[in-house]
Tab-separated table of C-alpha atoms and ligand atoms in Angstrom:
chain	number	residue	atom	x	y	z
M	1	UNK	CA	-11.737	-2.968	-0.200
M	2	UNK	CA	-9.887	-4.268	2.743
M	3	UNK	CA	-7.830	-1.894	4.902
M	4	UNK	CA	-5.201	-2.357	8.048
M	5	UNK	CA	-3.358	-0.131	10.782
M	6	UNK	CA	0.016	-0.173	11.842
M	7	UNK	CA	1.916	1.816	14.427
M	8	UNK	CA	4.461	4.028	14.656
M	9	UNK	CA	7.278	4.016	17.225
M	10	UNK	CA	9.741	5.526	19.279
M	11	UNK	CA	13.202	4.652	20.627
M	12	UNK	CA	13.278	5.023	24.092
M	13	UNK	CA	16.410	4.046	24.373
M	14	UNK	CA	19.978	3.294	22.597
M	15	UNK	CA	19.849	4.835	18.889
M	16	UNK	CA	23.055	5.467	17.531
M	17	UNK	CA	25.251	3.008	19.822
M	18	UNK	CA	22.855	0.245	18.201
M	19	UNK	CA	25.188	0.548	15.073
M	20	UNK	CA	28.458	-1.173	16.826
M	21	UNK	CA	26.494	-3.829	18.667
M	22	UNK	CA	24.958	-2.031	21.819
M	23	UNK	CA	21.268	-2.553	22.366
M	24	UNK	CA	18.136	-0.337	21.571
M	25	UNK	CA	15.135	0.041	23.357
M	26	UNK	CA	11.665	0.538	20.919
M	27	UNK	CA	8.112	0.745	21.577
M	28	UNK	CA	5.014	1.017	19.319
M	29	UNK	CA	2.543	3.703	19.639
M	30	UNK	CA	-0.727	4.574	19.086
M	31	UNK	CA	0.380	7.220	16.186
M	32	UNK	CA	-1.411	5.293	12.983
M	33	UNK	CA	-0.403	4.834	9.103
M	34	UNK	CA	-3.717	3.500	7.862
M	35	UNK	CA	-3.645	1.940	4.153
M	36	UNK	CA	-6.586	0.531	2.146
M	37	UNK	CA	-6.429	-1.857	-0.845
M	38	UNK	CA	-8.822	-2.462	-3.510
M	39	UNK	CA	-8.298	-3.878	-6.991
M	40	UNK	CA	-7.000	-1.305	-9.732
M	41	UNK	CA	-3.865	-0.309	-11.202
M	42	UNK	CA	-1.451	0.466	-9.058
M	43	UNK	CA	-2.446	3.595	-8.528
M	44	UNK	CA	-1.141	5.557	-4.693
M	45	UNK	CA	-3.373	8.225	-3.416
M	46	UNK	CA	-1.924	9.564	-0.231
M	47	UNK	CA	-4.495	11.916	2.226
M	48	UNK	CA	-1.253	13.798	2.635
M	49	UNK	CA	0.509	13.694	-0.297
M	50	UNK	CA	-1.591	13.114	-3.266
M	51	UNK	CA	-1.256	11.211	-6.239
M	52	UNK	CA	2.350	9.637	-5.966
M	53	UNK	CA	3.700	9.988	-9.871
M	54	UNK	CA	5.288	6.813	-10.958
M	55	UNK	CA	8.720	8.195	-10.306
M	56	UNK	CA	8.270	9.671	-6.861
M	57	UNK	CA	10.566	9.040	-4.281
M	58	UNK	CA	7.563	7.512	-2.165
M	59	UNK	CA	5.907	5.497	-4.857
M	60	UNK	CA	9.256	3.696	-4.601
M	61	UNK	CA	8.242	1.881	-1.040
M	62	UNK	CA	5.052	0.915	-3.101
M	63	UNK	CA	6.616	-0.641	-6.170
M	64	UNK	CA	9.121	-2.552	-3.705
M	65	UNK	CA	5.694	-3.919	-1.379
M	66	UNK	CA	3.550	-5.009	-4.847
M	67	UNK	CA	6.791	-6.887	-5.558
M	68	UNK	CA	7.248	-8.665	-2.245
M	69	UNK	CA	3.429	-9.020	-2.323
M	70	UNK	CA	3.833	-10.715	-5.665
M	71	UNK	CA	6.628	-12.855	-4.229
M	72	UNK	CA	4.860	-14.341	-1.707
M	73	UNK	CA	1.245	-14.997	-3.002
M	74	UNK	CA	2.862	-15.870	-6.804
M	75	UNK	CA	-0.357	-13.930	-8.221
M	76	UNK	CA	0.174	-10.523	-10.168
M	77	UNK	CA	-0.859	-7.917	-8.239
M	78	UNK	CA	-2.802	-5.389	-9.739
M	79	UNK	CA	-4.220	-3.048	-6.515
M	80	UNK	CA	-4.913	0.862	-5.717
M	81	UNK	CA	-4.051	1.891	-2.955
M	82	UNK	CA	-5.097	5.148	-0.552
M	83	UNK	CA	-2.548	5.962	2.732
M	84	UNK	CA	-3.769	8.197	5.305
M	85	UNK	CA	-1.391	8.355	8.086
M	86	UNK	CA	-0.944	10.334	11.107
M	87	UNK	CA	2.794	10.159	11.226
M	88	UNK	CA	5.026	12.426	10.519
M	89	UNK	CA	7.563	11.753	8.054
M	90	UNK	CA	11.356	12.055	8.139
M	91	UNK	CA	10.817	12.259	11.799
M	92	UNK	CA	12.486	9.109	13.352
M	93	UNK	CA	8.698	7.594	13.767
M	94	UNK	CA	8.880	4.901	11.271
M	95	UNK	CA	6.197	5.988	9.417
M	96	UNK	CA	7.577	4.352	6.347
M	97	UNK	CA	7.858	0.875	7.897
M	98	UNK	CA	4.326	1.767	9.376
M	99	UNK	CA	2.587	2.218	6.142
M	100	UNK	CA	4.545	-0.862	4.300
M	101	UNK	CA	3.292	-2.909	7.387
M	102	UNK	CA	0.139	-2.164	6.851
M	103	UNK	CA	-0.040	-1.810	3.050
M	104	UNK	CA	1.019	-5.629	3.116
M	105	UNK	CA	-1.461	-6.605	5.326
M	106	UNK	CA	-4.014	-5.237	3.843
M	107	UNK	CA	-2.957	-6.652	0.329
M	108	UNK	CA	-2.833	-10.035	1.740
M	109	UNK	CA	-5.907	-9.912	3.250
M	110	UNK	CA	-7.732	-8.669	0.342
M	111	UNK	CA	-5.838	-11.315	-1.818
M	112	UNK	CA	-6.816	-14.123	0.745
M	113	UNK	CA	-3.275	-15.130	1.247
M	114	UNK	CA	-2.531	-17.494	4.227
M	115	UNK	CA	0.032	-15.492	6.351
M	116	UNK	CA	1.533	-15.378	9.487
M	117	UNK	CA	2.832	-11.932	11.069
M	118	UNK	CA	5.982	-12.786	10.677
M	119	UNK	CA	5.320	-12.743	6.923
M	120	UNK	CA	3.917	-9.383	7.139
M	121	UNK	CA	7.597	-8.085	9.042
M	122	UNK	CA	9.808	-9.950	6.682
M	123	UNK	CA	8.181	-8.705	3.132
M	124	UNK	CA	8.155	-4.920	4.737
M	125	UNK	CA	11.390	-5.311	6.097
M	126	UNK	CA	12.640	-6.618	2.089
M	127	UNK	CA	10.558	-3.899	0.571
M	128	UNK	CA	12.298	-1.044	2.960
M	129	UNK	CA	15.706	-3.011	2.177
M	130	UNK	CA	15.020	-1.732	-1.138
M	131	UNK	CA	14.542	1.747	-0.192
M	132	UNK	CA	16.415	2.814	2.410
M	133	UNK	CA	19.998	2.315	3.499
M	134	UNK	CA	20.247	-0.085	5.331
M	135	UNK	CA	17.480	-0.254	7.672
M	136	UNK	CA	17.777	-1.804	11.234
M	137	UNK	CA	14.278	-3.817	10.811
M	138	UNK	CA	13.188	-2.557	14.286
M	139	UNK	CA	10.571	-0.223	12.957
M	140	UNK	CA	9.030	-3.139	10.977
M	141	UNK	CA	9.139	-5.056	13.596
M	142	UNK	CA	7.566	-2.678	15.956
M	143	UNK	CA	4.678	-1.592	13.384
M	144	UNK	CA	4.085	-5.594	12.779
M	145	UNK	CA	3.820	-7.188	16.181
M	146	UNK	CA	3.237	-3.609	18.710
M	147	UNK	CA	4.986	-3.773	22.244
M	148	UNK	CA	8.399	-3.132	23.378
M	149	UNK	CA	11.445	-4.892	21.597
M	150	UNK	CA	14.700	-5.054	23.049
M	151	UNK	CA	17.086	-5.242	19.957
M	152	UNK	CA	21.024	-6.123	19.528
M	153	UNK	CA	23.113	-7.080	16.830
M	154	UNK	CA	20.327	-8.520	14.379
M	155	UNK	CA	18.523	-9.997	17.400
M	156	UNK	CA	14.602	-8.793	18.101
M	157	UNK	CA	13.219	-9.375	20.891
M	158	UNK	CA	10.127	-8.972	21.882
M	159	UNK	CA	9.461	-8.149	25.320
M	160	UNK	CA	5.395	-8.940	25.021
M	161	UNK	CA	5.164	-9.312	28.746
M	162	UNK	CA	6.721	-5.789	29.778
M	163	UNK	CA	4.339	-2.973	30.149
M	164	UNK	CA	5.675	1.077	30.699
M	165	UNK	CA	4.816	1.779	33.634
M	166	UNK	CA	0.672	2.602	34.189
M	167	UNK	CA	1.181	6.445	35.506
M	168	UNK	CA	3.759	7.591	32.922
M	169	UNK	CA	2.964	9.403	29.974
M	170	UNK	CA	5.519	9.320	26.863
M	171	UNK	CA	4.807	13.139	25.312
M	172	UNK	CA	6.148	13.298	22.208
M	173	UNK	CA	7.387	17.067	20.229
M	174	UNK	CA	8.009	16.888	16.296
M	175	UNK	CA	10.980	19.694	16.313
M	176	UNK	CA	9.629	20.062	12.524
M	177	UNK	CA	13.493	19.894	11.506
M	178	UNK	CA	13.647	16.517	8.475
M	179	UNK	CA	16.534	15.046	8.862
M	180	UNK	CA	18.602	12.516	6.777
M	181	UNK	CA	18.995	9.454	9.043
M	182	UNK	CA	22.062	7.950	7.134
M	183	UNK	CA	24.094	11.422	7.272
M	184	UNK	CA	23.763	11.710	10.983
M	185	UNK	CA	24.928	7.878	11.764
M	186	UNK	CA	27.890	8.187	9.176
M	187	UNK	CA	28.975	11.617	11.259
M	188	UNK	CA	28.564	10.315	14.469
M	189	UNK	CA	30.863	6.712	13.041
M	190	UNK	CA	33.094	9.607	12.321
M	191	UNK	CA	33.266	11.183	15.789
M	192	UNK	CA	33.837	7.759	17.284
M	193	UNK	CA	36.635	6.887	14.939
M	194	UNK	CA	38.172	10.076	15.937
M	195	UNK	CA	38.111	9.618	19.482
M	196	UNK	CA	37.617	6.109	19.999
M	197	UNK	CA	39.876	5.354	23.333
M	198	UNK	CA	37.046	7.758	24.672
M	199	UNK	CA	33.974	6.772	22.678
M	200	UNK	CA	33.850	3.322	23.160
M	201	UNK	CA	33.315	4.549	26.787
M	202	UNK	CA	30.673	6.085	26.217
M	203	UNK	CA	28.909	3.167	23.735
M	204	UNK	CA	29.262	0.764	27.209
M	205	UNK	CA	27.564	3.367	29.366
M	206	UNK	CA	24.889	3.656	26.264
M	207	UNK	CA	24.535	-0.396	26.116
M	208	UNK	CA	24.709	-0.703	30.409
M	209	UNK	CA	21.802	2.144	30.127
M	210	UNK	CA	19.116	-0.146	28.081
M	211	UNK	CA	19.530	-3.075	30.658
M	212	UNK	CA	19.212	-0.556	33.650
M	213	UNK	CA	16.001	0.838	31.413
M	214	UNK	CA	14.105	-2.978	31.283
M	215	UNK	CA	15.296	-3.428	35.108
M	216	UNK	CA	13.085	0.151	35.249
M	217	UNK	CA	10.168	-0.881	33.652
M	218	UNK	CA	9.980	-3.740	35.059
M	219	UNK	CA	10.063	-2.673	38.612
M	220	UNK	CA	7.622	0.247	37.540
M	221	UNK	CA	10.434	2.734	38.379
M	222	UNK	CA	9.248	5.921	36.558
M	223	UNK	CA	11.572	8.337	38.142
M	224	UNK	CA	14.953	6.251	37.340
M	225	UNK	CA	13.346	5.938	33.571
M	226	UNK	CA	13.536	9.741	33.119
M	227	UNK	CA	16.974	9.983	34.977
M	228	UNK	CA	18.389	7.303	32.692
M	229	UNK	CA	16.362	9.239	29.725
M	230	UNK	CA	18.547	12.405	30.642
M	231	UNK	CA	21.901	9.993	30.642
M	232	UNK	CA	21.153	8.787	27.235
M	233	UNK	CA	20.570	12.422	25.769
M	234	UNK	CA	24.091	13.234	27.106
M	235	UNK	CA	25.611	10.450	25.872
M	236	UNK	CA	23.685	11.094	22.502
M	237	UNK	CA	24.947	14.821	22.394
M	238	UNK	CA	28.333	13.860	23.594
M	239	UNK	CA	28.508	11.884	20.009
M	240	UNK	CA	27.212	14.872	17.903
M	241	UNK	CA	23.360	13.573	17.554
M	242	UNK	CA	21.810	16.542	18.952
M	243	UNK	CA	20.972	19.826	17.947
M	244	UNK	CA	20.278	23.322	19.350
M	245	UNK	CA	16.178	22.933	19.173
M	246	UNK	CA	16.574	19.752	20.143
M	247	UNK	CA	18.171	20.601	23.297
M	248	UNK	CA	15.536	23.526	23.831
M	249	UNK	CA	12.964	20.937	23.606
M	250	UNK	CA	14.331	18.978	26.248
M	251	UNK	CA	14.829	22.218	28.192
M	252	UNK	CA	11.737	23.093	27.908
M	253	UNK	CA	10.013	19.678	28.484
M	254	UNK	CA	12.283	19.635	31.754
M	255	UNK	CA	11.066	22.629	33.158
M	256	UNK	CA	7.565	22.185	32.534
M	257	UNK	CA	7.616	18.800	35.039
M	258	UNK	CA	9.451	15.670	32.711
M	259	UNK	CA	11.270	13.079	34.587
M	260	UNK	CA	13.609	12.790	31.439
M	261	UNK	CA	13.924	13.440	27.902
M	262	UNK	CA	16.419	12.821	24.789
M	263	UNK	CA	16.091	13.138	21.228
M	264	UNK	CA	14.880	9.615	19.584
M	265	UNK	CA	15.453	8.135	16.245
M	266	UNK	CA	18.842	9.881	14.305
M	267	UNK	CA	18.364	13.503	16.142
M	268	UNK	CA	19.327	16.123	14.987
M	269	UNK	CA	15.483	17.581	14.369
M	270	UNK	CA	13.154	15.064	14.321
M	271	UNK	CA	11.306	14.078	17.278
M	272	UNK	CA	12.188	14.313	20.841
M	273	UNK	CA	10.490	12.303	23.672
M	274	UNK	CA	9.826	13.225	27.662
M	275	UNK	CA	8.575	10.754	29.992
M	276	UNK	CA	5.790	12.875	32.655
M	277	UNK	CA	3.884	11.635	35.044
M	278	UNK	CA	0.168	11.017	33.450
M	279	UNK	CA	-1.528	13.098	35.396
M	280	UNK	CA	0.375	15.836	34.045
M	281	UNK	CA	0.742	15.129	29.984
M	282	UNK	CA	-2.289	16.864	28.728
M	283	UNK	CA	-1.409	20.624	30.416
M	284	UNK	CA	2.040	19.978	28.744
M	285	UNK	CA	0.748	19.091	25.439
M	286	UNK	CA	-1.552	22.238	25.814
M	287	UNK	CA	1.409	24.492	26.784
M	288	UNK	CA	3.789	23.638	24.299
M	289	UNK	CA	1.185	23.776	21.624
M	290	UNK	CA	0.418	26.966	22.714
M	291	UNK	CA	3.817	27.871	21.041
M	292	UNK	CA	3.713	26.645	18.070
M	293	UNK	CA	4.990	22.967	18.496
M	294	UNK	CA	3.613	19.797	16.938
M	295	UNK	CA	3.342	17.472	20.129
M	296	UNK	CA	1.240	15.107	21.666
M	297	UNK	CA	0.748	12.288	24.381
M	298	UNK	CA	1.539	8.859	23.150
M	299	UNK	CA	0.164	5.530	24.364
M	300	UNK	CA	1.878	2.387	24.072
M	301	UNK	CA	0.189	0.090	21.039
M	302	UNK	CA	0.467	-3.521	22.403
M	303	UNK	CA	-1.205	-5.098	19.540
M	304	UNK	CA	1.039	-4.222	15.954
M	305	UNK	CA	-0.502	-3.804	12.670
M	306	UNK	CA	-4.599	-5.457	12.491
M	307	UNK	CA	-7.502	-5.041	9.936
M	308	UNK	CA	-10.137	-2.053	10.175
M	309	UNK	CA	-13.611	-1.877	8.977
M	310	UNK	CA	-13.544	-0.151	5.691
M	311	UNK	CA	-16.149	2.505	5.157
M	312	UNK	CA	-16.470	4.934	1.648
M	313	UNK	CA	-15.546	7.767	4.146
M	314	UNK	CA	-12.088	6.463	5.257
M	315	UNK	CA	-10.296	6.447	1.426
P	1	LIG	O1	15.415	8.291	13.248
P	1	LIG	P1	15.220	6.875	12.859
P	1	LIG	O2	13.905	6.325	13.234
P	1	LIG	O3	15.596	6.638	11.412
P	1	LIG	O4	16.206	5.988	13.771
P	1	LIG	C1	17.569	5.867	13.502
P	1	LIG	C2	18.177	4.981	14.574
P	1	LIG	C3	19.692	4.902	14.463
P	1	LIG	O5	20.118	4.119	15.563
P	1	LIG	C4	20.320	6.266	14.561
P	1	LIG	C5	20.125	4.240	13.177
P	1	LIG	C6	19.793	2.767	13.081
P	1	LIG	O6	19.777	2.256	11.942
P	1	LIG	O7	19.597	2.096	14.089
């Protein structure tokens, strides 16, 4: 049995305005979908969901990776396969791309394929193609190689030299509210068709925003991070991507201490991110778990998706 972690992620930055050209801001974190391979018959045990019958929705992602798997090693591929993630789903974390990531790793590995990473991004980002709309490839990318990655128009970059800043903390609430990703980004193409001499206003401040971000970060500049957090959320709102509990959660992150926070991902629900300073992340976590909210303190992943040890406990 051979087995493999990749990360989640979170957009810190530009969701939404990404779609007509503007740049996005992503960074891996230490949130894992963990998949182990072993030779069978295609069989999908999932910690969280079960068995996955042959036409589930999510045993589609697996049918699409044995293909790409079988693709690239030109050997049938006849594996089981047990997922235990920690992501939530439906939650703009990328826990799909995360466990394709790793699924593929680990299948390769077992299989003894030569591969590169980049492999590993291309043949999740195909098997995704095949079930999703049109996905952006950033949270392959992010769950294959870790890090930040700047991202415009079909370009990834990878910014491996960049850290976040060493006393911020990136807390992290799942609103609990799934949302459709493709139904927000058609509305909010909608709203800026409607009011375009305005909107496309708004898309430049979104797109100056992300550079002003990696000037940020790279300076170490915590406090203009949140500020610039709190500038995307408006603009985000402004185009019909936020919700009511959303904005309560970034009411409530504000007034327990966070130097910014916006919804990340499609919005709506889903997750919503404030940047804190460090020393002050765990009494928030504690707080707003106190009522009732999933949340916790994320920590950048720098590394991307990498083999485990496999042990009987684990699957
Ligand atoms: O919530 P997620 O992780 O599906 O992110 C969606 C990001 C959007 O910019 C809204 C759409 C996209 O394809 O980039």
């Amino acid at each position: 049995m051979k087995c493999s972690i990749a990360p989640a992620k979170v957009l810190l930055f530009g969701e939404h305005f990404v779609v007509k050209g503007k740049p996005a801001l992503g960074v891996a974190i230490n949130k894992y979908a963990r998949v182990c391979v072993k030779e069978g018959s295609r069989r999908v045990y999932s910690t969280q969901l079960g068995v996955l019958g042959e036409s589930s929705q999510q045993r589609a992602l697996f049918d699409a990776v044995f293909e790409q798997v079988e693709r690239f090693t030109g050997r049938r591929v006849d594996l089981d396969v047990y997922v235990d993630s920690e992501i939530p789903i439906a939650s703009g974390l990328g826990s799909s791309a995360a466990v394709a990531v790793a699924c593929i790793h680990a299948s390769l590995v077992l299989l003894g394929a030569e591969f590169t990473r980049e492999d590993v991004r291309r043949l999740a980002h195909e098997a995704e193609k095949a079930v999703h709309y049109r996905p952006s490839g950033v949270d392959t990318t992010l769950a294959t190689h870790g890090g930040l990655l700047y991202y415009k128009q079909g370009e990834f970059r990878l910014l491996s030299d960049l850290r976040l800043p060493g006393d911020l903390a990136i807390v992290v609430v799942d609103t609990g509210v799934k949302r459709s990703t493709g139904v927000i980004v058609k509305e909010v193409l909608e709203r800026y068709e409607r009011c375009e001499r305005a909107a496309k206003h708004i898309y430049e401040a979104a797109g100056e925003i992300v550079e002003l971000a990696i000037e940020a970060v790279k300076r170490g500049d915590s406090r203009l991070l949140g500020e610039l957090m709190l500038v995307n959320h408006g603009l985000l709102w402004s185009m019909g991507a936020s919700s009511r509990v959303c904005d309560e959660v970034v009411y409530a992150l504000l007034e327990l201490g966070a130097l910014g926070a916006k919804i990340s991902g499609a919005g709506r629900g889903g997750v919503v991110v404030g940047l804190f300073n460090k020393s002050a992340a765990d009494q928030v976590v504690t707080k707003l778990a106190s009522s009732g909210l999933n949340v916790f303190v994320a920590e950048p992943d720098y590394a991307g998706v990498r083999s485990i040890e496999s042990t009987s406990t684990q699957c």
